[in-house]
Short mmCIF file of C-alpha atoms in Angstrom, two decimals:
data_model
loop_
_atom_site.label_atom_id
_atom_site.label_comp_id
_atom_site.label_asym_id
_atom_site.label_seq_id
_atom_site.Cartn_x
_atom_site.Cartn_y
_atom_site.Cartn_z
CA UNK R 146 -23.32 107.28 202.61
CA UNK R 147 -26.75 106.41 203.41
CA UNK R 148 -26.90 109.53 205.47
CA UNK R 149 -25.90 111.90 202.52
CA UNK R 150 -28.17 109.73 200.32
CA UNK R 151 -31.08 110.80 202.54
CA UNK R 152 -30.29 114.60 202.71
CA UNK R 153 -29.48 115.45 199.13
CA UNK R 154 -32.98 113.21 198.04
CA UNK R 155 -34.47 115.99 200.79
CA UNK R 156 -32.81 118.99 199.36
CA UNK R 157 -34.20 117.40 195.80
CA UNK R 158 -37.46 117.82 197.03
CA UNK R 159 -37.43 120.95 198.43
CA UNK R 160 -35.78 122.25 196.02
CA UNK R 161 -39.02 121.05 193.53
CA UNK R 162 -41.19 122.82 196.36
CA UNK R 163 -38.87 126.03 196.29
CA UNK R 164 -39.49 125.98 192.70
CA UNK R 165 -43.54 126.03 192.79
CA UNK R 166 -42.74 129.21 194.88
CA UNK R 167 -41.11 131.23 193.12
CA UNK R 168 -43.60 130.40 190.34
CA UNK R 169 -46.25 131.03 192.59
CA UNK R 170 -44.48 134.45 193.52
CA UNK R 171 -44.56 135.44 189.96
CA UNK R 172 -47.98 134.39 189.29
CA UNK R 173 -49.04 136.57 192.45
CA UNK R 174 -46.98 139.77 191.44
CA UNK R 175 -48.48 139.98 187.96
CA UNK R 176 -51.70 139.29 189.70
CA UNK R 177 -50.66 142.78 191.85
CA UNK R 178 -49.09 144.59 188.51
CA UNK R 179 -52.26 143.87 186.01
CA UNK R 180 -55.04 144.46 188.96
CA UNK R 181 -53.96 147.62 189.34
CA UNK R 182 -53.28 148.62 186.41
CA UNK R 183 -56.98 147.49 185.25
CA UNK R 184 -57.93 150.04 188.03
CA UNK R 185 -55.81 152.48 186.71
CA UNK R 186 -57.17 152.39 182.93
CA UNK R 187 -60.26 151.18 183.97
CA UNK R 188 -59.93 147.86 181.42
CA UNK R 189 -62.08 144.99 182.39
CA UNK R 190 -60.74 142.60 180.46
CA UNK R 191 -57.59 142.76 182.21
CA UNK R 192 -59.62 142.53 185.78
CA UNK R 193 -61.67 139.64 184.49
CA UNK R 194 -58.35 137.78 183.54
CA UNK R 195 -56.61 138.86 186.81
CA UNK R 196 -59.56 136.74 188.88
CA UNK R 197 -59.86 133.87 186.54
CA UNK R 198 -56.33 133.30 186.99
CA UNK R 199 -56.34 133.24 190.94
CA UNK R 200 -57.37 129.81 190.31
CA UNK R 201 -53.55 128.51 189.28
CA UNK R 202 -52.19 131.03 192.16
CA UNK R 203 -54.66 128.51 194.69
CA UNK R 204 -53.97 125.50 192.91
CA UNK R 205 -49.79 126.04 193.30
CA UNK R 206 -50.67 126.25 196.53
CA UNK R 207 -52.44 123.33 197.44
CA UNK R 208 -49.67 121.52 195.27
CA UNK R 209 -47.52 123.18 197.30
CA UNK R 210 -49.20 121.98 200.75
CA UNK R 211 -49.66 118.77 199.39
CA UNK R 212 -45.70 118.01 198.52
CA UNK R 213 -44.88 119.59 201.26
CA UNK R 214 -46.81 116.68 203.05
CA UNK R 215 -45.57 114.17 201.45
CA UNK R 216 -41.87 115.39 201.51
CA UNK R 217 -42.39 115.17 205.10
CA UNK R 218 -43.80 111.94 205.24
CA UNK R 219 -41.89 110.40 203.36
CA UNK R 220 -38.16 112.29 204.34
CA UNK R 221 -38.41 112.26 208.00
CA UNK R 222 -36.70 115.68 208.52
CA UNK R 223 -34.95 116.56 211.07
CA UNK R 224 -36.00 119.82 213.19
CA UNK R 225 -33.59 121.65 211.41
CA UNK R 226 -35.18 120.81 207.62
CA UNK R 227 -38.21 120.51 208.75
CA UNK R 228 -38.64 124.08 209.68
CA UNK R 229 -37.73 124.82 206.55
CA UNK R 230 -40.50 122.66 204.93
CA UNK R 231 -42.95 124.38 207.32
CA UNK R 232 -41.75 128.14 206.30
CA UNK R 233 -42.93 126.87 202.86
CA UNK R 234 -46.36 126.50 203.94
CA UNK R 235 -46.22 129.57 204.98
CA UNK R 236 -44.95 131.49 202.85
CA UNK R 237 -47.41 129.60 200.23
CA UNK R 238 -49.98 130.96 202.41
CA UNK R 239 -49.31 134.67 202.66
CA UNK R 240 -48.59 134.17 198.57
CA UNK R 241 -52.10 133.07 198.15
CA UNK R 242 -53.55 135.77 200.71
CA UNK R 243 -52.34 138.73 198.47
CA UNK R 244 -53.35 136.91 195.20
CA UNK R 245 -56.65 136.84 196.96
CA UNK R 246 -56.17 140.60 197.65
CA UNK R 247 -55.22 141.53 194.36
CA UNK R 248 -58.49 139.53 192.81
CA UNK R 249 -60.66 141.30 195.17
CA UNK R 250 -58.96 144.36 193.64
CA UNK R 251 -60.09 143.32 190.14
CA UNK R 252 -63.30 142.29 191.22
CA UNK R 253 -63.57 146.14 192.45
CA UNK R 254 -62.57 147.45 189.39
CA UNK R 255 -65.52 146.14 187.83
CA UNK R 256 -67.80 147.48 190.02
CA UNK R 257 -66.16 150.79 190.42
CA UNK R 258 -66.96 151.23 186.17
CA UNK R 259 -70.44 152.15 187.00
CA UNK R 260 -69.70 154.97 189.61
CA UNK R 261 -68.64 158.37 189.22
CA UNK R 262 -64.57 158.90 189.18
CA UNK R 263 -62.74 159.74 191.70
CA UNK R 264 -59.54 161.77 190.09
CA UNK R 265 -56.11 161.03 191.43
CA UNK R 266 -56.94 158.20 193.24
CA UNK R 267 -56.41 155.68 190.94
CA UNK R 268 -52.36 156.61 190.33
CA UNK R 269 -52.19 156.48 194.30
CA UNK R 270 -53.61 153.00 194.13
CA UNK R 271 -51.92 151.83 191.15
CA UNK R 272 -48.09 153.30 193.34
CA UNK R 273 -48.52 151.92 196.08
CA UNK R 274 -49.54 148.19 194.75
CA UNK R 275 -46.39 148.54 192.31
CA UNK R 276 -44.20 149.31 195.63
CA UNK R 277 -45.86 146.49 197.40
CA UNK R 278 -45.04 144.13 194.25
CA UNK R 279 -41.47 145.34 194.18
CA UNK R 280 -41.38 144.15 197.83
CA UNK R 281 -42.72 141.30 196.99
CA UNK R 282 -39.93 140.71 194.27
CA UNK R 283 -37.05 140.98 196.97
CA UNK R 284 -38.46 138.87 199.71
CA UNK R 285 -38.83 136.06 197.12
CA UNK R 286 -35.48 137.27 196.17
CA UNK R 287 -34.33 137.19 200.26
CA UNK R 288 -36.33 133.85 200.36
CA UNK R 289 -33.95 132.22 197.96
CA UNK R 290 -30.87 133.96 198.63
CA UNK R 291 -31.42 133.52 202.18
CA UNK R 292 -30.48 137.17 202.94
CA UNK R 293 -31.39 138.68 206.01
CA UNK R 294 -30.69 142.18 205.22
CA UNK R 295 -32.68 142.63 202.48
CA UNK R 296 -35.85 140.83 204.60
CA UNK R 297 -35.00 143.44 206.93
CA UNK R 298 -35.43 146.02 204.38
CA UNK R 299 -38.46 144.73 203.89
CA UNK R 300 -39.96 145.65 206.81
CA UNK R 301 -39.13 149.00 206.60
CA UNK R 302 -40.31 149.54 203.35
CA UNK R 303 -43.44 148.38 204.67
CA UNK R 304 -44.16 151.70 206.90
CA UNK R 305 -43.86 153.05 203.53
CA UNK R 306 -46.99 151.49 202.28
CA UNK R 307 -48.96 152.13 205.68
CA UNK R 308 -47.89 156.04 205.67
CA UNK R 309 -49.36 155.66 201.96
CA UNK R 310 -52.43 153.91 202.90
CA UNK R 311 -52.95 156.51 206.06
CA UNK R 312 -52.48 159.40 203.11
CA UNK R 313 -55.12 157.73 200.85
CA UNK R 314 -57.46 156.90 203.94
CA UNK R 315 -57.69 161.20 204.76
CA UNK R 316 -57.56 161.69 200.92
CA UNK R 317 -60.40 159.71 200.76
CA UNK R 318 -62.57 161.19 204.00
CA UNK R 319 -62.16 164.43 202.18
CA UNK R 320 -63.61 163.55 198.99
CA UNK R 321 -66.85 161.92 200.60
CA UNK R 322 -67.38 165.25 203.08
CA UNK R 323 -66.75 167.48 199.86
CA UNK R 324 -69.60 165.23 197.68
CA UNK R 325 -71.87 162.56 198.75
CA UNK R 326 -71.69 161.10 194.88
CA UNK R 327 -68.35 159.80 196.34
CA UNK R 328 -69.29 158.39 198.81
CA UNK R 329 -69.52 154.85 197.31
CA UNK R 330 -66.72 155.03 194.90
CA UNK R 331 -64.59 155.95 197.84
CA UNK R 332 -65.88 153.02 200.36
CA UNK R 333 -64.42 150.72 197.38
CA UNK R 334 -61.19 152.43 196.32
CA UNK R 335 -60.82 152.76 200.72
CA UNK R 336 -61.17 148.97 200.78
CA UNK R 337 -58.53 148.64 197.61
CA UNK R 338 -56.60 150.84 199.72
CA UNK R 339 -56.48 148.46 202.45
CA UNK R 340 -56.55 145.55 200.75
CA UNK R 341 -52.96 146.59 199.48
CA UNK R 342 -51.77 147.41 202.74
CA UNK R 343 -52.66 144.39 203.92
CA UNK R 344 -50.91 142.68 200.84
CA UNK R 345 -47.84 145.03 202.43
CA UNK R 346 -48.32 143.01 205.91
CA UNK R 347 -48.33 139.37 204.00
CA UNK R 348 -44.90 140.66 202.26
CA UNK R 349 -43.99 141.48 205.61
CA UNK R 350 -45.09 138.24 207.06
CA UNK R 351 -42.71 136.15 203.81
CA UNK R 352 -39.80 138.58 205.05
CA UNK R 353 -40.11 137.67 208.68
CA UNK R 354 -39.82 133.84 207.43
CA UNK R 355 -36.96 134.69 205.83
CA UNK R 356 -35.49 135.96 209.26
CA UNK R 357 -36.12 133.29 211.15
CA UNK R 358 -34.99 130.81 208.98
CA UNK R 359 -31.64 132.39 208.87
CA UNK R 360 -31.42 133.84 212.63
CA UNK R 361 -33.88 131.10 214.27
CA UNK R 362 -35.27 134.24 215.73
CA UNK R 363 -38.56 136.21 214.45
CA UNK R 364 -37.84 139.65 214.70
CA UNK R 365 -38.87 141.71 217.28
CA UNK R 366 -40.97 144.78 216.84
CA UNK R 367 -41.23 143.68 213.34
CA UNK R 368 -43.96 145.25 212.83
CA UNK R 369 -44.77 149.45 213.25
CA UNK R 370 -46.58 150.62 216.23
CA UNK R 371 -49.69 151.53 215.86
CA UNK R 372 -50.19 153.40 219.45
CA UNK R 373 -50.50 157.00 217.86
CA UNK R 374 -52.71 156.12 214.73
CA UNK R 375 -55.25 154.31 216.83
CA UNK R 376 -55.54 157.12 219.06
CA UNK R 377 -56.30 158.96 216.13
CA UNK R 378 -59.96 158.95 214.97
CA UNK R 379 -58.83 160.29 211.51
CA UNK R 380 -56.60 157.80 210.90
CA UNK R 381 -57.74 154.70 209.39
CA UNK R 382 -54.06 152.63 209.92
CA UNK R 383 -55.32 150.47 212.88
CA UNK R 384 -53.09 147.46 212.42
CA UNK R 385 -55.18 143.73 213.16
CA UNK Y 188 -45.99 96.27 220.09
CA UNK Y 189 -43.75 98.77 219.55
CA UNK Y 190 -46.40 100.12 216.69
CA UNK Y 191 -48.71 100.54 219.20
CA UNK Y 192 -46.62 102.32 221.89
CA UNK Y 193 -45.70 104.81 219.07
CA UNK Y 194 -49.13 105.01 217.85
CA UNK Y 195 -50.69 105.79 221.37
CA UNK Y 196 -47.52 108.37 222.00
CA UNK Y 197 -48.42 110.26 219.20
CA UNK Y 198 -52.20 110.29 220.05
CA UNK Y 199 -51.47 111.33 223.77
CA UNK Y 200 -49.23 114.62 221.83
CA UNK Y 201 -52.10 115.30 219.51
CA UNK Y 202 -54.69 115.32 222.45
CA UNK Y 203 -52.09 117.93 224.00
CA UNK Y 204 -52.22 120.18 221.15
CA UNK Y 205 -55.69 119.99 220.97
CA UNK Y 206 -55.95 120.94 224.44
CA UNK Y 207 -53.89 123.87 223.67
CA UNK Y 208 -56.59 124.22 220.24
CA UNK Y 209 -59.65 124.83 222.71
CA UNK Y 210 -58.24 127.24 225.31
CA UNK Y 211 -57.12 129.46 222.70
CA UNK Y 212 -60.48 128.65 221.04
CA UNK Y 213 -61.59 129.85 224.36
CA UNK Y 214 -60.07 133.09 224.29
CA UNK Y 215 -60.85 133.88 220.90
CA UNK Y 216 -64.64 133.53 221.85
CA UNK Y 217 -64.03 135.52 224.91
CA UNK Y 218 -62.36 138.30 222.91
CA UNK Y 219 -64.91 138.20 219.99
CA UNK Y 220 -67.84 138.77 223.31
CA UNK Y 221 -65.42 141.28 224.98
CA UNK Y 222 -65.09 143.58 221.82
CA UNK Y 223 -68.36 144.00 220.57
CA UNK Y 224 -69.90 144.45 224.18
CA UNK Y 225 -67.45 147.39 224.52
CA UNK Y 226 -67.90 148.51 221.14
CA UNK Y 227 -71.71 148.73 222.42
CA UNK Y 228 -71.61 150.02 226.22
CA UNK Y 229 -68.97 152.37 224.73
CA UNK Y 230 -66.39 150.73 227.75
CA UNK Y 231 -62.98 151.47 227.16
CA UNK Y 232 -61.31 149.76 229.71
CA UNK Y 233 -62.98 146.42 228.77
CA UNK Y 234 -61.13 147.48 225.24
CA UNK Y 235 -58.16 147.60 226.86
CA UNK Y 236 -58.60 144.19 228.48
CA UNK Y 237 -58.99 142.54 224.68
CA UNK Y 238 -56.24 144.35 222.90
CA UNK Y 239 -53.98 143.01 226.42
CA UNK Y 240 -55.62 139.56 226.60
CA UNK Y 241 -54.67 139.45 222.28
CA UNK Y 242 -50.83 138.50 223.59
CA UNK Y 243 -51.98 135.31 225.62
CA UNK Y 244 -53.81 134.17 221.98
CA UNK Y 245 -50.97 134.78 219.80
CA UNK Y 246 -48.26 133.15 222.59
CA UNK Y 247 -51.15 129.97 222.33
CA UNK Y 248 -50.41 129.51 218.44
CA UNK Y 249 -46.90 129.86 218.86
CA UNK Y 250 -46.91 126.99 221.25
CA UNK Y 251 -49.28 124.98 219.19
CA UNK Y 252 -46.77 125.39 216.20
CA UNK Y 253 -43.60 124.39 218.45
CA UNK Y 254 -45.49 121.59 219.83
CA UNK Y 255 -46.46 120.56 216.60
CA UNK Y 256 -43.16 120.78 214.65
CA UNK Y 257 -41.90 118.98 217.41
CA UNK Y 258 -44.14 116.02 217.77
CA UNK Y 259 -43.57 115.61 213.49
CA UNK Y 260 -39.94 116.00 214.79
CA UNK Y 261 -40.18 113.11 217.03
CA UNK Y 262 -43.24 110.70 215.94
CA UNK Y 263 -42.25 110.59 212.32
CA UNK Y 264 -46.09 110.33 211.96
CA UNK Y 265 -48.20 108.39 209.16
CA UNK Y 266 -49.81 110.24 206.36
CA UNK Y 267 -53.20 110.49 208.07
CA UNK Y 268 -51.62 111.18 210.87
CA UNK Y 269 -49.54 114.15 209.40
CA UNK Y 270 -53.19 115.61 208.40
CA UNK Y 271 -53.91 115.43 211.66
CA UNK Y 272 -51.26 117.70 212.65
CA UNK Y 273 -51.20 120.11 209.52
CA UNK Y 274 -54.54 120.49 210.26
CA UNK Y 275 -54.10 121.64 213.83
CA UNK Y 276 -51.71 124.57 212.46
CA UNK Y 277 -54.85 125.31 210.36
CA UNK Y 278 -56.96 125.92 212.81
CA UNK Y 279 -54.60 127.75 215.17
CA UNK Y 280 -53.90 130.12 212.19
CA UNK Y 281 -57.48 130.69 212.06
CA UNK Y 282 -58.17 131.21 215.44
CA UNK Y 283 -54.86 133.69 215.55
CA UNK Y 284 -56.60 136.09 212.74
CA UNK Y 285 -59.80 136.06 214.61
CA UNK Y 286 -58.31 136.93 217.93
CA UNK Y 287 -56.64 139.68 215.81
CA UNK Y 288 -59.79 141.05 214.28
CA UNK Y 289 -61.70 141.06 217.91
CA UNK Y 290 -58.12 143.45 218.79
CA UNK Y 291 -58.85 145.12 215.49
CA UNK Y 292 -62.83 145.73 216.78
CA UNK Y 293 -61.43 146.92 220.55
CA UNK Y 294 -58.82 149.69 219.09
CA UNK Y 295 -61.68 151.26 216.76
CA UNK Y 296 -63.96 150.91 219.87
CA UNK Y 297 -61.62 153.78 221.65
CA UNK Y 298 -61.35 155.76 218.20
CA UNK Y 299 -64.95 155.59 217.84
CA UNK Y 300 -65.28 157.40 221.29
CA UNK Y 301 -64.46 160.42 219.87
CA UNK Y 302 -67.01 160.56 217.15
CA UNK Y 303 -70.48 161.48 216.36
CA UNK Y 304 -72.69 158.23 217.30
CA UNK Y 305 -74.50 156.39 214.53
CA UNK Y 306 -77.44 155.27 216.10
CA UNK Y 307 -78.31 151.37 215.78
CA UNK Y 308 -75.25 150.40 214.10
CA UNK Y 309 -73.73 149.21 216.99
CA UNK Y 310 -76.51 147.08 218.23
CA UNK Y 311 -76.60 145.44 214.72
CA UNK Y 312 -72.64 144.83 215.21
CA UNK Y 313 -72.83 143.19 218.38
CA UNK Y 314 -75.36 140.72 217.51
CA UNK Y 315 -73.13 139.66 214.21
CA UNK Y 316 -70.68 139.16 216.61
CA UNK Y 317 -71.93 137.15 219.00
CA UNK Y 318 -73.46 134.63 215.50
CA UNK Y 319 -69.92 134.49 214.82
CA UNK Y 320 -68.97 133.30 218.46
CA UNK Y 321 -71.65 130.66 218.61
CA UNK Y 322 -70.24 129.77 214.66
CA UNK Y 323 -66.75 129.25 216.19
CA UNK Y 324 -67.89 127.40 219.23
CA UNK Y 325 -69.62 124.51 217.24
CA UNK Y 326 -67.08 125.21 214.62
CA UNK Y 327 -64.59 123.68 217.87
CA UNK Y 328 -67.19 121.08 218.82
CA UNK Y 329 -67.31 119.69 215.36
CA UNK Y 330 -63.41 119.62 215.35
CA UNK Y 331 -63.18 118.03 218.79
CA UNK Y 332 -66.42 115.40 218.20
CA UNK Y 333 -65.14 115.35 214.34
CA UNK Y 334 -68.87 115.98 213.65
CA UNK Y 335 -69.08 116.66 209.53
CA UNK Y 336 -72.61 117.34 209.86
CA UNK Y 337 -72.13 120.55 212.29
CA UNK Y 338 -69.09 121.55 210.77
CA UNK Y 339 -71.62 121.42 207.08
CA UNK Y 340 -74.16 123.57 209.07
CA UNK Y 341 -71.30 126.10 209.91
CA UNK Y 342 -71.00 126.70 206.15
CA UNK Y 343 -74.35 127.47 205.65
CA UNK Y 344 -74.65 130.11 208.96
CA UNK Y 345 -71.66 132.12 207.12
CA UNK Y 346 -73.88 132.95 204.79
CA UNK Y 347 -75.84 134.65 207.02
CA UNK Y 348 -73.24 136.54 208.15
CA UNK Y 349 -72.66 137.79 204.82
CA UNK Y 350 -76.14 138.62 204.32
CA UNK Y 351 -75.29 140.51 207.60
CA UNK Y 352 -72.86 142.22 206.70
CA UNK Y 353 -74.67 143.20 203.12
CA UNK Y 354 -77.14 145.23 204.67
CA UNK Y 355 -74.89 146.87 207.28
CA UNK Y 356 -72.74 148.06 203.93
CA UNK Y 357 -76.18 149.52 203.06
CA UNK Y 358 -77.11 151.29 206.12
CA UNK Y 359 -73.74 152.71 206.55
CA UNK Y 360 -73.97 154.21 202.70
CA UNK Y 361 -77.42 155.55 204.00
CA UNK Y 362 -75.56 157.57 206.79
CA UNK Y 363 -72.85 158.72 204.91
CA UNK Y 364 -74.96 160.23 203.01
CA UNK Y 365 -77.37 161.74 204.74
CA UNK Y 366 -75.06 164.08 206.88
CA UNK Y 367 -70.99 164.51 206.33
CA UNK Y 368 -70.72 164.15 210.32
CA UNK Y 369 -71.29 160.43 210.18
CA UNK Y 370 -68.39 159.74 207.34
CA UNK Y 371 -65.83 159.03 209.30
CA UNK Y 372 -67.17 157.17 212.05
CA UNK Y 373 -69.32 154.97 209.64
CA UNK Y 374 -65.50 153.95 208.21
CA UNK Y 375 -64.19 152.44 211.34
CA UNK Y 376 -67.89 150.88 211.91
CA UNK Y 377 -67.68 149.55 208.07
CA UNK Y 378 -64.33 148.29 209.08
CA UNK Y 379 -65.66 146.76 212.02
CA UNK Y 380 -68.38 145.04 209.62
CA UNK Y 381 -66.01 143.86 207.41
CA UNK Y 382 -63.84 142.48 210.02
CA UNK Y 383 -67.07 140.69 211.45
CA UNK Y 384 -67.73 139.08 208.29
CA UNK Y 385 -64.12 137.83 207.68
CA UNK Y 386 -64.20 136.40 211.30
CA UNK Y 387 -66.80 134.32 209.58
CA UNK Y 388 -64.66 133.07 206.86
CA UNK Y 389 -61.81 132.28 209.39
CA UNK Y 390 -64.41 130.14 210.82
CA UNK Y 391 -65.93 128.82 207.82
CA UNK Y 392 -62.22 127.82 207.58
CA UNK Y 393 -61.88 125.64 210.25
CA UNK Y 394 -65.17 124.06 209.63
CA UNK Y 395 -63.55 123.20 205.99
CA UNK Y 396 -60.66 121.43 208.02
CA UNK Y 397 -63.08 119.24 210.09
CA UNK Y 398 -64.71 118.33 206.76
CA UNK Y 399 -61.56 117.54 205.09
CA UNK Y 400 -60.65 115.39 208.09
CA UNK Y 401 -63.35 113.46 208.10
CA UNK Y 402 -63.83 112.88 204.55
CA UNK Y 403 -60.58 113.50 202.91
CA UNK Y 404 -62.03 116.15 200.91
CA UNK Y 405 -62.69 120.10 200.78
CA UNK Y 406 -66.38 120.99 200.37
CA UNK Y 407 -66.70 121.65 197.02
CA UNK Y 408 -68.40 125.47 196.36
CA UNK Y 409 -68.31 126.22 200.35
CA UNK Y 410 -68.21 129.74 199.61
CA UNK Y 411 -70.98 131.47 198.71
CA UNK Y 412 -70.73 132.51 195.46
CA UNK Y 413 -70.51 136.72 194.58
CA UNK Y 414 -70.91 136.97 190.98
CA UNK Y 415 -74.04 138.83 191.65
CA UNK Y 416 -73.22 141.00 194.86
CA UNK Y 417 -69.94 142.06 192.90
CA UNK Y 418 -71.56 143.57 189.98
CA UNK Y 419 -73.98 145.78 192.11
CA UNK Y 420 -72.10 148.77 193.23
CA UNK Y 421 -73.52 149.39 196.16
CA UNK Y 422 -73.00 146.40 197.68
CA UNK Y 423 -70.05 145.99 199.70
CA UNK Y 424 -69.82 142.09 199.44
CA UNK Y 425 -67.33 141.21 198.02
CA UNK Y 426 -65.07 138.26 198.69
CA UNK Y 427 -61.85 138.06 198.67
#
């Protein structure tokens, strides 16, 4: 009995861990849904409220780190439970990387009021950063459910996002050659461009977790090959 | 005695791991050197060498995280202790985003062969890269001596990194501008800027862990502060 004892007061606490999560997931995709859309209608309230509240997305997250800690101080887990505690960490951490992304998206928005507009762009942005938040959605969907084929999915969708980003990237390139007025604009909405296909990666990265918690096995050739693109000096998809 | 058998077990793991910490520090440092010394003799085959060597960094972390899980597995270890190990994950993750980044620098290094060449840029890239080297080797010497006053030190070189960055964001604008030709590769040398800079952070990272070691606590306000850089539009710093 004392065994069972032991590993349902475990599952209690992960299941309080779990539970900062998926709050911290939901925190992180409105962070994604209102920073873009800030961009879109150029509304700085919104932007200024999307980084002020970055600080409850970190804060989760160091809760997060620090139950996490003491569930497995305290718990003992075996290799089996522990790897779960430790896909919590990380999956806290990509959470807080895109909130980070998405506040450096706001923070852009503000400075991209002062600069001459670049038309079209914008919707792009605002797309692609509502695809990447829908990913989001399933793999802390996948997370929960443990289900391995929608993580999978996941990583396909994510070429989606990159062939978007690589789209914007040239889009971009040909506005700054056409006018040097957007020049600037462009270097910002490029970086918001990237920042959200990097928030595509971190997705990709929650996914993976996912994976391996079911399987034991990260996948392979998870992520897209970049051989072609980086041989290509108009492309700006050169994976890190 | 017992206690103390377990106690020096664990210790003779952790010195292990940290073992494993400063060859892939090691690496990093060598890839960080190798990238922006082909980025500036233009050599592509010493590119090659860094986006090959990047597989012996990443394999490094995944040790360090086996190792690790498995030592918690087995040691049951203390609270302190536990930091101790969490914060060795830390650092490996920070070291594993670095090594990508000096990849990241090597693959633009071949696109940026075929391009128009922006003259000075790359000098000014090479020496930000070799600050951030000497950053992450007494960022590694403060981990390994536990030295809070280096690690302290580390915070405050970031910010010169930043500063470097700031008026490579600058010159780059200036080029755009001045003829179309540039555009393009002035975007993979931003990139490479940007990159550069978050190498910095990644480093000002692990200095925060040595700090928190040490004292139990995060440096309060570590980060520079960007209120005023992100309401000036033609600056590019802006943190994430």
């Amino acid at each position: 009995m004392t065994d069972s004892h032991i590993v349902s007061a475990f599952d209690r606490d992960l299941e309080k861990i779990q539970a900062h999560i998926m709050k911290m997931g939901g925190l992180v995709e409105s962070a994604i849904l209102d920073a873009s859309k800030s961009l879109k209608t150029r509304d700085e309230e919104l932007a200024e409220k999307v980084r002020r509240d970055d600080k409850a997305i970190d804060e989760l997250e160091e809760l997060i780190n620090e139950d996490a800690a003491s569930l497995i101080a305290r718990r003992s887990p075996t290799a089996g439970d522990l790897r779960l505690v430790l896909s919590v960490l990380k999956i806290a951490g990509n959470l807080e990387r895109i909130g980070d992304y998405a506040k450096n998206m706001a923070k852009r928005t503000t400075v991209l009021m002062h600069l001459s507009t670049v038309e079209g762009a914008r919707g792009s942005l605002r797309r692609m950063a509502r695809e990447v938040q829908l990913m989001l959605k399933d793999a802390l969907d996948a997370y929960i459910q443990r289900d391995v084929e929608l993580a999978r999915e996941i990583l396909q969708r994510d070429r989606e996002i990159d062939q978007m980003y690589n789209a914007l990237f040239r889009e971009f390139l040909t506005f700054m050659m056409e006018d040097p007025r957007y020049i600037t604009p462009c270097m910002h909405l490029h970086f918001i461009a990237k920042n959200t296909e990097r928030m595509g990666d971190h997705v990709t990265n929650i996914a993976e977790q996912v994976i391996y918690l079911v399987t034991g096995e990260m996948p392979e050739d998870s992520r897209p090959k970049d051989d072609l693109t980086s041989r290509d000096p108009e492309l700006g998809m050169i994976k890190e």
